[in-house]
PDB file of C-alpha atoms in Angstrom:
ATOM      1  CA  MET A   1      11.175-106.836 143.888  1.00  0.00           C
ATOM      2  CA  LEU A   2       8.254-105.469 141.838  1.00  0.00           C
ATOM      3  CA  ASN A   3       7.530-108.766 140.093  1.00  0.00           C
ATOM      4  CA  GLU A   4       6.865-110.994 143.091  1.00  0.00           C
ATOM      5  CA  TYR A   5       3.079-110.797 143.146  1.00  0.00           C
ATOM      6  CA  LYS A   6       0.398-113.357 142.481  1.00  0.00           C
ATOM      7  CA  ASN A   7      -2.348-110.923 141.505  1.00  0.00           C
ATOM      8  CA  ILE A   8      -0.483-107.895 140.160  1.00  0.00           C
ATOM      9  CA  GLU A   9       1.696-107.761 137.057  1.00  0.00           C
ATOM     10  CA  VAL A  10       4.331-105.018 137.304  1.00  0.00           C
ATOM     11  CA  ASN A  11       6.797-103.787 134.688  1.00  0.00           C
ATOM     12  CA  TYR A  12       9.343-100.989 134.922  1.00  0.00           C
ATOM     13  CA  PHE A  13      10.406 -99.136 131.769  1.00  0.00           C
ATOM     14  CA  PRO A  14      13.415 -96.967 132.706  1.00  0.00           C
ATOM     15  CA  GLU A  15      13.673 -95.519 129.190  1.00  0.00           C
ATOM     16  CA  HIS A  16      10.228 -93.974 129.714  1.00  0.00           C
ATOM     17  CA  GLU A  17      10.593 -93.448 133.502  1.00  0.00           C
ATOM     18  CA  LEU A  18       7.432 -95.461 133.894  1.00  0.00           C
ATOM     19  CA  VAL A  19       5.958 -98.223 136.068  1.00  0.00           C
ATOM     20  CA  LEU A  20       3.018-100.126 134.590  1.00  0.00           C
ATOM     21  CA  TRP A  21       0.825-102.254 136.874  1.00  0.00           C
ATOM     22  CA  LYS A  22      -2.091-104.506 136.009  1.00  0.00           C
ATOM     23  CA  ILE A  23      -4.502-106.546 138.098  1.00  0.00           C
ATOM     24  CA  LYS A  24      -4.442-110.147 136.914  1.00  0.00           C
ATOM     25  CA  THR A  25      -6.975-112.788 137.884  1.00  0.00           C
ATOM     26  CA  GLU A  26      -8.223-116.084 136.539  1.00  0.00           C
ATOM     27  CA  GLY A  27     -11.751-115.424 137.770  1.00  0.00           C
ATOM     28  CA  ILE A  28     -13.992-112.375 137.510  1.00  0.00           C
ATOM     29  CA  PRO A  29     -11.656-109.388 136.929  1.00  0.00           C
ATOM     30  CA  ASN A  30     -12.512-107.467 140.078  1.00  0.00           C
ATOM     31  CA  PHE A  31     -10.928-106.388 143.369  1.00  0.00           C
ATOM     32  CA  SER A  32     -10.930-109.492 145.553  1.00  0.00           C
ATOM     33  CA  LEU A  33      -9.839-109.439 149.190  1.00  0.00           C
ATOM     34  CA  ASP A  34      -6.590-111.211 148.247  1.00  0.00           C
ATOM     35  CA  ILE A  35      -5.834-108.645 145.544  1.00  0.00           C
ATOM     36  CA  LEU A  36      -6.483-105.746 147.911  1.00  0.00           C
ATOM     37  CA  LYS A  37      -4.186-107.240 150.572  1.00  0.00           C
ATOM     38  CA  GLU A  38      -1.461-107.756 148.007  1.00  0.00           C
ATOM     39  CA  PHE A  39      -1.982-104.235 146.679  1.00  0.00           C
ATOM     40  CA  GLN A  40      -1.029-102.928 150.122  1.00  0.00           C
ATOM     41  CA  ARG A  41       2.309-104.706 149.849  1.00  0.00           C
ATOM     42  CA  PHE A  42       2.784-103.534 146.266  1.00  0.00           C
ATOM     43  CA  SER A  43       2.140 -99.919 147.335  1.00  0.00           C
ATOM     44  CA  LYS A  44       4.762-100.113 150.083  1.00  0.00           C
ATOM     45  CA  ASP A  45       7.291-101.788 147.780  1.00  0.00           C
ATOM     46  CA  LEU A  46       6.747 -99.105 145.157  1.00  0.00           C
ATOM     47  CA  GLN A  47       7.379 -96.337 147.685  1.00  0.00           C
ATOM     48  CA  ILE A  48      10.538 -98.024 148.989  1.00  0.00           C
ATOM     49  CA  MET A  49      12.001 -98.709 145.548  1.00  0.00           C
ATOM     50  CA  PHE A  50      11.478 -95.227 144.108  1.00  0.00           C
ATOM     51  CA  SER A  51      11.568 -92.893 147.119  1.00  0.00           C
ATOM     52  CA  ASP A  52      15.348 -92.398 147.059  1.00  0.00           C
ATOM     53  CA  LYS A  53      15.367 -91.567 143.304  1.00  0.00           C
ATOM     54  CA  SER A  54      17.904 -94.292 142.458  1.00  0.00           C
ATOM     55  CA  TYR A  55      15.554 -95.295 139.648  1.00  0.00           C
ATOM     56  CA  PRO A  56      14.107 -92.555 137.411  1.00  0.00           C
ATOM     57  CA  LEU A  57      10.328 -92.374 137.630  1.00  0.00           C
ATOM     58  CA  LYS A  58       7.803 -89.849 136.316  1.00  0.00           C
ATOM     59  CA  TYR A  59       4.730 -91.974 135.612  1.00  0.00           C
ATOM     60  CA  ILE A  60       2.821 -94.747 137.375  1.00  0.00           C
ATOM     61  CA  VAL A  61       0.316 -96.272 134.969  1.00  0.00           C
ATOM     62  CA  SER A  62      -2.487 -98.772 135.531  1.00  0.00           C
ATOM     63  CA  SER A  63      -4.193-100.849 132.869  1.00  0.00           C
ATOM     64  CA  SER A  64      -5.774-104.287 132.575  1.00  0.00           C
ATOM     65  CA  SER A  65      -4.536-107.740 131.691  1.00  0.00           C
ATOM     66  CA  HIS A  66      -8.025-108.510 130.290  1.00  0.00           C
ATOM     67  CA  GLN A  67      -8.625-107.239 126.766  1.00  0.00           C
ATOM     68  CA  GLU A  68     -12.358-106.543 127.143  1.00  0.00           C
ATOM     69  CA  VAL A  69     -12.516-105.645 130.846  1.00  0.00           C
ATOM     70  CA  TYR A  70     -10.593-102.974 132.752  1.00  0.00           C
ATOM     71  CA  ASN A  71     -12.102-103.965 136.096  1.00  0.00           C
ATOM     72  CA  LEU A  72     -15.599-104.901 137.260  1.00  0.00           C
ATOM     73  CA  GLY A  73     -14.992-103.388 140.686  1.00  0.00           C
ATOM     74  CA  GLY A  74     -16.221-104.834 143.938  1.00  0.00           C
ATOM     75  CA  ASP A  75     -16.230-108.564 144.638  1.00  0.00           C
ATOM     76  CA  LEU A  76     -20.002-109.058 144.429  1.00  0.00           C
ATOM     77  CA  PRO A  77     -19.953-112.772 145.385  1.00  0.00           C
ATOM     78  CA  PHE A  78     -17.989-111.815 148.518  1.00  0.00           C
ATOM     79  CA  PHE A  79     -20.473-108.983 149.268  1.00  0.00           C
ATOM     80  CA  PHE A  80     -23.437-111.286 148.713  1.00  0.00           C
ATOM     81  CA  LYS A  81     -22.134-113.942 151.097  1.00  0.00           C
ATOM     82  CA  SER A  82     -21.009-111.445 153.763  1.00  0.00           C
ATOM     83  CA  ILE A  83     -24.337-109.613 153.705  1.00  0.00           C
ATOM     84  CA  LYS A  84     -26.357-112.839 153.855  1.00  0.00           C
ATOM     85  CA  ASN A  85     -24.279-113.960 156.861  1.00  0.00           C
ATOM     86  CA  ARG A  86     -24.388-110.491 158.517  1.00  0.00           C
ATOM     87  CA  GLU A  87     -20.573-110.344 158.640  1.00  0.00           C
ATOM     88  CA  ARG A  88     -19.905-106.664 159.311  1.00  0.00           C
ATOM     89  CA  LYS A  89     -16.219-107.149 160.146  1.00  0.00           C
ATOM     90  CA  LYS A  90     -15.537-108.790 156.784  1.00  0.00           C
ATOM     91  CA  LEU A  91     -17.292-105.973 154.929  1.00  0.00           C
ATOM     92  CA  GLU A  92     -15.355-103.383 156.942  1.00  0.00           C
ATOM     93  CA  GLU A  93     -12.033-105.095 156.267  1.00  0.00           C
ATOM     94  CA  TYR A  94     -12.768-105.147 152.551  1.00  0.00           C
ATOM     95  CA  ALA A  95     -13.996-101.553 152.466  1.00  0.00           C
ATOM     96  CA  TYR A  96     -10.983-100.170 154.365  1.00  0.00           C
ATOM     97  CA  LEU A  97      -8.560-102.034 152.092  1.00  0.00           C
ATOM     98  CA  CYS A  98     -10.351-100.473 149.112  1.00  0.00           C
ATOM     99  CA  ILE A  99      -9.874 -97.015 150.599  1.00  0.00           C
ATOM    100  CA  ASP A 100      -6.172 -97.729 151.201  1.00  0.00           C
ATOM    101  CA  ALA A 101      -5.812 -98.709 147.540  1.00  0.00           C
ATOM    102  CA  ILE A 102      -7.812 -95.770 146.175  1.00  0.00           C
ATOM    103  CA  TYR A 103      -5.979 -93.258 148.342  1.00  0.00           C
ATOM    104  CA  ASN A 104      -2.585 -94.655 147.391  1.00  0.00           C
ATOM    105  CA  ILE A 105      -3.506 -94.226 143.740  1.00  0.00           C
ATOM    106  CA  TYR A 106      -4.946 -90.738 144.309  1.00  0.00           C
ATOM    107  CA  THR A 107      -1.777 -89.604 146.131  1.00  0.00           C
ATOM    108  CA  SER A 108       0.479 -91.241 143.490  1.00  0.00           C
ATOM    109  CA  PHE A 109       1.803 -93.581 146.178  1.00  0.00           C
ATOM    110  CA  ASN A 110       3.403 -90.550 147.887  1.00  0.00           C
ATOM    111  CA  LEU A 111       5.856 -90.217 145.017  1.00  0.00           C
ATOM    112  CA  PRO A 112       6.534 -87.106 142.860  1.00  0.00           C
ATOM    113  CA  VAL A 113       4.960 -88.612 139.756  1.00  0.00           C
ATOM    114  CA  LEU A 114       1.863 -88.417 137.585  1.00  0.00           C
ATOM    115  CA  ASN A 115      -0.526 -91.331 137.829  1.00  0.00           C
ATOM    116  CA  ILE A 116      -2.193 -92.387 134.598  1.00  0.00           C
ATOM    117  CA  THR A 117      -4.769 -95.032 133.752  1.00  0.00           C
ATOM    118  CA  LEU A 118      -5.499 -96.654 130.414  1.00  0.00           C
ATOM    119  CA  VAL A 119      -9.060 -97.990 130.187  1.00  0.00           C
ATOM    120  CA  GLU A 120      -9.684-100.695 127.608  1.00  0.00           C
ATOM    121  CA  GLY A 121     -13.031-102.419 128.002  1.00  0.00           C
ATOM    122  CA  ASN A 122     -15.483-102.208 130.900  1.00  0.00           C
ATOM    123  CA  ALA A 123     -14.746-100.141 134.012  1.00  0.00           C
ATOM    124  CA  TYR A 124     -17.732-100.804 136.268  1.00  0.00           C
ATOM    125  CA  GLY A 125     -18.444 -99.989 139.920  1.00  0.00           C
ATOM    126  CA  GLY A 126     -15.201 -99.960 141.884  1.00  0.00           C
ATOM    127  CA  GLY A 127     -13.332-100.239 138.588  1.00  0.00           C
ATOM    128  CA  PHE A 128     -14.778 -96.869 137.566  1.00  0.00           C
ATOM    129  CA  GLU A 129     -13.915 -95.472 141.014  1.00  0.00           C
ATOM    130  CA  CYS A 130     -10.341 -96.671 140.559  1.00  0.00           C
ATOM    131  CA  VAL A 131     -10.198 -94.862 137.207  1.00  0.00           C
ATOM    132  CA  LEU A 132     -11.436 -91.622 138.762  1.00  0.00           C
ATOM    133  CA  ALA A 133      -8.624 -91.685 141.353  1.00  0.00           C
ATOM    134  CA  HIS A 134      -6.004 -91.100 138.647  1.00  0.00           C
ATOM    135  CA  ASP A 135      -4.620 -87.764 137.479  1.00  0.00           C
ATOM    136  CA  ILE A 136      -4.837 -88.600 133.785  1.00  0.00           C
ATOM    137  CA  ILE A 137      -7.402 -90.905 132.182  1.00  0.00           C
ATOM    138  CA  LEU A 138      -6.739 -92.392 128.748  1.00  0.00           C
ATOM    139  CA  ALA A 139      -9.279 -94.644 127.067  1.00  0.00           C
ATOM    140  CA  ASN A 140      -9.641 -96.824 124.039  1.00  0.00           C
ATOM    141  CA  THR A 141     -12.680 -96.220 121.850  1.00  0.00           C
ATOM    142  CA  LYS A 142     -14.183 -99.486 123.173  1.00  0.00           C
ATOM    143  CA  ALA A 143     -14.073 -98.425 126.837  1.00  0.00           C
ATOM    144  CA  LYS A 144     -17.305 -98.358 128.833  1.00  0.00           C
ATOM    145  CA  PHE A 145     -18.041 -96.937 132.284  1.00  0.00           C
ATOM    146  CA  CYS A 146     -20.849 -97.620 134.748  1.00  0.00           C
ATOM    147  CA  LEU A 147     -21.830 -97.338 138.408  1.00  0.00           C
ATOM    148  CA  PRO A 148     -24.435-100.138 138.663  1.00  0.00           C
ATOM    149  CA  GLU A 149     -24.862-100.174 142.456  1.00  0.00           C
ATOM    150  CA  ASN A 150     -28.202 -98.353 142.363  1.00  0.00           C
ATOM    151  CA  LYS A 151     -29.636-101.332 140.471  1.00  0.00           C
ATOM    152  CA  PHE A 152     -29.522-103.347 143.711  1.00  0.00           C
ATOM    153  CA  ASN A 153     -30.349-100.446 146.059  1.00  0.00           C
ATOM    154  CA  LEU A 154     -26.760 -99.731 147.101  1.00  0.00           C
ATOM    155  CA  PHE A 155     -24.377 -96.872 146.309  1.00  0.00           C
ATOM    156  CA  PRO A 156     -20.731 -96.765 145.165  1.00  0.00           C
ATOM    157  CA  GLY A 157     -18.860 -96.388 148.448  1.00  0.00           C
ATOM    158  CA  MET A 158     -15.181 -96.335 147.517  1.00  0.00           C
ATOM    159  CA  GLY A 159     -14.581 -92.902 146.063  1.00  0.00           C
ATOM    160  CA  ALA A 160     -17.201 -92.161 143.413  1.00  0.00           C
ATOM    161  CA  TYR A 161     -18.899 -89.412 145.426  1.00  0.00           C
ATOM    162  CA  SER A 162     -15.630 -87.745 146.415  1.00  0.00           C
ATOM    163  CA  PHE A 163     -14.148 -87.783 142.908  1.00  0.00           C
ATOM    164  CA  LEU A 164     -17.221 -87.028 140.803  1.00  0.00           C
ATOM    165  CA  CYS A 165     -18.366 -84.163 143.032  1.00  0.00           C
ATOM    166  CA  ARG A 166     -14.913 -82.599 142.695  1.00  0.00           C
ATOM    167  CA  LYS A 167     -14.503 -83.182 138.971  1.00  0.00           C
ATOM    168  CA  LEU A 168     -18.085 -82.226 137.957  1.00  0.00           C
ATOM    169  CA  ASN A 169     -20.926 -80.044 139.158  1.00  0.00           C
ATOM    170  CA  ILE A 170     -23.304 -81.630 141.681  1.00  0.00           C
ATOM    171  CA  LYS A 171     -26.145 -82.043 139.172  1.00  0.00           C
ATOM    172  CA  THR A 172     -24.020 -83.955 136.660  1.00  0.00           C
ATOM    173  CA  ALA A 173     -22.280 -86.004 139.359  1.00  0.00           C
ATOM    174  CA  THR A 174     -25.665 -86.970 140.806  1.00  0.00           C
ATOM    175  CA  GLU A 175     -26.921 -87.969 137.369  1.00  0.00           C
ATOM    176  CA  ILE A 176     -24.033 -90.428 136.951  1.00  0.00           C
ATOM    177  CA  LEU A 177     -24.338 -91.718 140.536  1.00  0.00           C
ATOM    178  CA  TYR A 178     -28.085 -92.287 140.172  1.00  0.00           C
ATOM    179  CA  SER A 179     -28.514 -93.531 136.625  1.00  0.00           C
ATOM    180  CA  GLY A 180     -26.778 -96.908 136.497  1.00  0.00           C
ATOM    181  CA  LYS A 181     -26.293 -96.068 132.812  1.00  0.00           C
ATOM    182  CA  VAL A 182     -23.423 -97.465 130.752  1.00  0.00           C
ATOM    183  CA  TYR A 183     -21.354 -94.564 129.388  1.00  0.00           C
ATOM    184  CA  THR A 184     -19.077 -94.751 126.365  1.00  0.00           C
ATOM    185  CA  ALA A 185     -15.629 -93.180 126.149  1.00  0.00           C
ATOM    186  CA  LYS A 186     -17.208 -90.428 124.045  1.00  0.00           C
ATOM    187  CA  ASP A 187     -19.764 -89.751 126.801  1.00  0.00           C
ATOM    188  CA  MET A 188     -16.986 -89.468 129.366  1.00  0.00           C
ATOM    189  CA  GLU A 189     -15.043 -87.116 127.088  1.00  0.00           C
ATOM    190  CA  GLU A 190     -18.090 -84.848 126.850  1.00  0.00           C
ATOM    191  CA  TYR A 191     -18.186 -84.745 130.666  1.00  0.00           C
ATOM    192  CA  ALA A 192     -14.466 -83.775 130.533  1.00  0.00           C
ATOM    193  CA  LEU A 193     -13.583 -86.885 132.557  1.00  0.00           C
ATOM    194  CA  LEU A 194     -11.190 -88.234 129.916  1.00  0.00           C
ATOM    195  CA  ASP A 195      -7.918 -86.726 128.769  1.00  0.00           C
ATOM    196  CA  SER A 196      -7.689 -88.648 125.516  1.00  0.00           C
ATOM    197  CA  ILE A 197      -9.486 -91.297 123.446  1.00  0.00           C
ATOM    198  CA  GLU A 198      -7.181 -93.402 121.289  1.00  0.00           C
ATOM    199  CA  GLU A 199      -7.574 -95.997 118.549  1.00  0.00           C
ATOM    200  CA  GLU A 200      -4.271 -97.620 119.504  1.00  0.00           C
ATOM    201  CA  GLU A 201      -4.080-100.226 122.236  1.00  0.00           C
ATOM    202  CA  GLY A 202      -1.852-101.018 125.214  1.00  0.00           C
ATOM    203  CA  MET A 203       1.626 -99.566 125.500  1.00  0.00           C
ATOM    204  CA  LYS A 204       1.311 -97.767 122.157  1.00  0.00           C
ATOM    205  CA  THR A 205      -1.333 -95.481 123.663  1.00  0.00           C
ATOM    206  CA  ILE A 206       0.675 -94.871 126.822  1.00  0.00           C
ATOM    207  CA  ILE A 207       3.952 -94.122 125.026  1.00  0.00           C
ATOM    208  CA  LYS A 208       2.160 -91.892 122.523  1.00  0.00           C
ATOM    209  CA  TYR A 209       0.728 -89.782 125.349  1.00  0.00           C
ATOM    210  CA  ILE A 210       4.030 -89.593 127.239  1.00  0.00           C
ATOM    211  CA  ASN A 211       6.020 -88.602 124.146  1.00  0.00           C
ATOM    212  CA  LYS A 212       3.453 -85.989 123.196  1.00  0.00           C
ATOM    213  CA  ASN A 213       3.617 -84.402 126.656  1.00  0.00           C
ATOM    214  CA  LYS A 214       7.265 -85.037 127.513  1.00  0.00           C
ATOM    215  CA  SER A 215       8.282 -81.366 127.354  1.00  0.00           C
ATOM    216  CA  SER A 216       5.441 -80.296 129.676  1.00  0.00           C
ATOM    217  CA  PHE A 217       5.875 -82.826 132.499  1.00  0.00           C
ATOM    218  CA  ASN A 218       6.854 -80.196 135.059  1.00  0.00           C
ATOM    219  CA  PHE A 219       3.750 -78.141 134.296  1.00  0.00           C
ATOM    220  CA  LYS A 220       1.396 -81.142 134.335  1.00  0.00           C
ATOM    221  CA  TYR A 221       2.822 -82.525 137.569  1.00  0.00           C
ATOM    222  CA  CYS A 222       2.419 -79.161 139.304  1.00  0.00           C
ATOM    223  CA  HIS A 223      -1.005 -78.658 137.705  1.00  0.00           C
ATOM    224  CA  TYR A 224      -2.477 -81.828 139.228  1.00  0.00           C
ATOM    225  CA  LYS A 225      -0.696 -81.223 142.521  1.00  0.00           C
ATOM    226  CA  ASN A 226      -2.295 -77.771 142.700  1.00  0.00           C
ATOM    227  CA  ILE A 227      -5.749 -79.100 141.839  1.00  0.00           C
ATOM    228  CA  LYS A 228      -5.484 -81.430 144.828  1.00  0.00           C
ATOM    229  CA  LYS A 229      -4.610 -78.448 147.011  1.00  0.00           C
ATOM    230  CA  VAL A 230      -7.578 -76.431 145.741  1.00  0.00           C
ATOM    231  CA  PHE A 231      -9.974 -79.389 146.090  1.00  0.00           C
ATOM    232  CA  PRO A 232      -8.312 -81.400 148.885  1.00  0.00           C
ATOM    233  CA  LEU A 233      -9.451 -84.935 149.601  1.00  0.00           C
ATOM    234  CA  GLN A 234      -8.616 -86.364 153.009  1.00  0.00           C
ATOM    235  CA  LYS A 235      -8.617 -90.100 153.621  1.00  0.00           C
ATOM    236  CA  LYS A 236     -11.061 -89.611 156.495  1.00  0.00           C
ATOM    237  CA  GLU A 237     -13.732 -88.446 154.040  1.00  0.00           C
ATOM    238  CA  LEU A 238     -13.377 -91.677 152.075  1.00  0.00           C
ATOM    239  CA  LEU A 239     -13.447 -93.775 155.257  1.00  0.00           C
ATOM    240  CA  ASP A 240     -16.562 -91.990 156.570  1.00  0.00           C
ATOM    241  CA  ILE A 241     -18.380 -92.640 153.292  1.00  0.00           C
ATOM    242  CA  THR A 242     -17.351 -96.289 153.195  1.00  0.00           C
ATOM    243  CA  ASP A 243     -18.614 -96.721 156.791  1.00  0.00           C
ATOM    244  CA  THR A 244     -21.998 -95.557 155.480  1.00  0.00           C
ATOM    245  CA  TRP A 245     -21.606 -98.099 152.650  1.00  0.00           C
ATOM    246  CA  VAL A 246     -21.111-100.936 155.167  1.00  0.00           C
ATOM    247  CA  ASP A 247     -24.262 -99.837 157.016  1.00  0.00           C
ATOM    248  CA  ALA A 248     -26.154 -99.720 153.711  1.00  0.00           C
ATOM    249  CA  CYS A 249     -24.993-103.246 152.829  1.00  0.00           C
ATOM    250  CA  LEU A 250     -26.455-104.582 156.056  1.00  0.00           C
ATOM    251  CA  ASN A 251     -29.733-102.730 155.397  1.00  0.00           C
ATOM    252  CA  MET A 252     -30.261-104.447 152.036  1.00  0.00           C
ATOM    253  CA  GLN A 253     -33.508-106.355 151.623  1.00  0.00           C
ATOM    254  CA  PRO A 254     -33.962-109.845 150.109  1.00  0.00           C
ATOM    255  CA  GLU A 255     -35.178-108.354 146.820  1.00  0.00           C
ATOM    256  CA  ASP A 256     -32.008-106.181 146.676  1.00  0.00           C
ATOM    257  CA  LEU A 257     -29.839-109.257 147.115  1.00  0.00           C
ATOM    258  CA  ARG A 258     -31.737-111.047 144.366  1.00  0.00           C
ATOM    259  CA  ARG A 259     -30.919-108.194 141.995  1.00  0.00           C
ATOM    260  CA  MET A 260     -27.271-108.328 143.079  1.00  0.00           C
ATOM    261  CA  GLU A 261     -27.279-112.046 142.333  1.00  0.00           C
ATOM    262  CA  LEU A 262     -28.543-111.351 138.806  1.00  0.00           C
ATOM    263  CA  ILE A 263     -25.562-109.055 138.206  1.00  0.00           C
ATOM    264  CA  ILE A 264     -23.182-111.689 139.623  1.00  0.00           C
ATOM    265  CA  ASN A 265     -24.556-114.195 137.106  1.00  0.00           C
ATOM    266  CA  ALA A 266     -24.200-111.641 134.304  1.00  0.00           C
ATOM    267  CA  GLN A 267     -20.541-111.112 135.255  1.00  0.00           C
ATOM    268  CA  LYS A 268     -19.930-114.859 135.121  1.00  0.00           C
ATOM    269  CA  ARG A 269     -21.456-115.012 131.632  1.00  0.00           C
ATOM    270  CA  LYS A 270     -19.271-112.081 130.548  1.00  0.00           C
ATOM    271  CA  LEU A 271     -16.192-113.865 131.874  1.00  0.00           C
ATOM    272  CA  LYS A 272     -17.005-116.974 129.829  1.00  0.00           C
ATOM    273  CA  GLN A 273     -17.275-114.817 126.696  1.00  0.00           C
ATOM    274  CA  VAL A 274     -13.916-113.152 127.441  1.00  0.00           C
ATOM    275  CA  VAL A 275     -12.224-116.524 128.031  1.00  0.00           C
ATOM    276  CA  LYS A 276     -13.525-117.791 124.686  1.00  0.00           C
TER     277      LYS A 276
END
């Protein structure tokens, strides 16, 4: 049941009580509308399969099927076209699907598990927001993080404010939200946003972390559950912010869209390099 997706690769490792999911795409590795719609189905399937505890599960892990890119976030070509055509409903549909996905990750798909992400390569925009929704963040030394939206006079509207302002102080969160700077894994570790930086890659990193912390699962699960009680995040907060994001999209000026187009072209060049 968990392998019947076009855009999501899913593997279950019962010996580690672990589900690993990856976004897969032949184009720009981002969150397209099709991926987000399929992610809704994946989320429901995951809940159905593991809710009755017939299959042992302690960890839900996300990573990337692209070696150099974790995820480049929002579908900028889709944004560009929808904004140019003044298509509010399309932007709203996309934004609300993003919030569904982010909130499912943040709540561990309503399952009694820890959610972990392994970042290898670039996590930009919505990709960075997706990372921040996880309980535990592991990264390879090559990982890079960025919120580039300010470069085209927009803001990250799918969770960055909610997560960064809870995980950091307001001054530091604002610095990251404003700067558009590319941060290394070491930078993120200094901000205490990473749990571990590893030289190993892929499953080796994940299994290493799980084995190292196997005896403390009960503590860690309760620890992150309690943090969410102390700093609760309701879905309505995310939806209210993304409504503001839709308004901001439709207030963009021609020069803003030109800068967005430059980033779209840069992503296409990056994709060609990755394919090579």
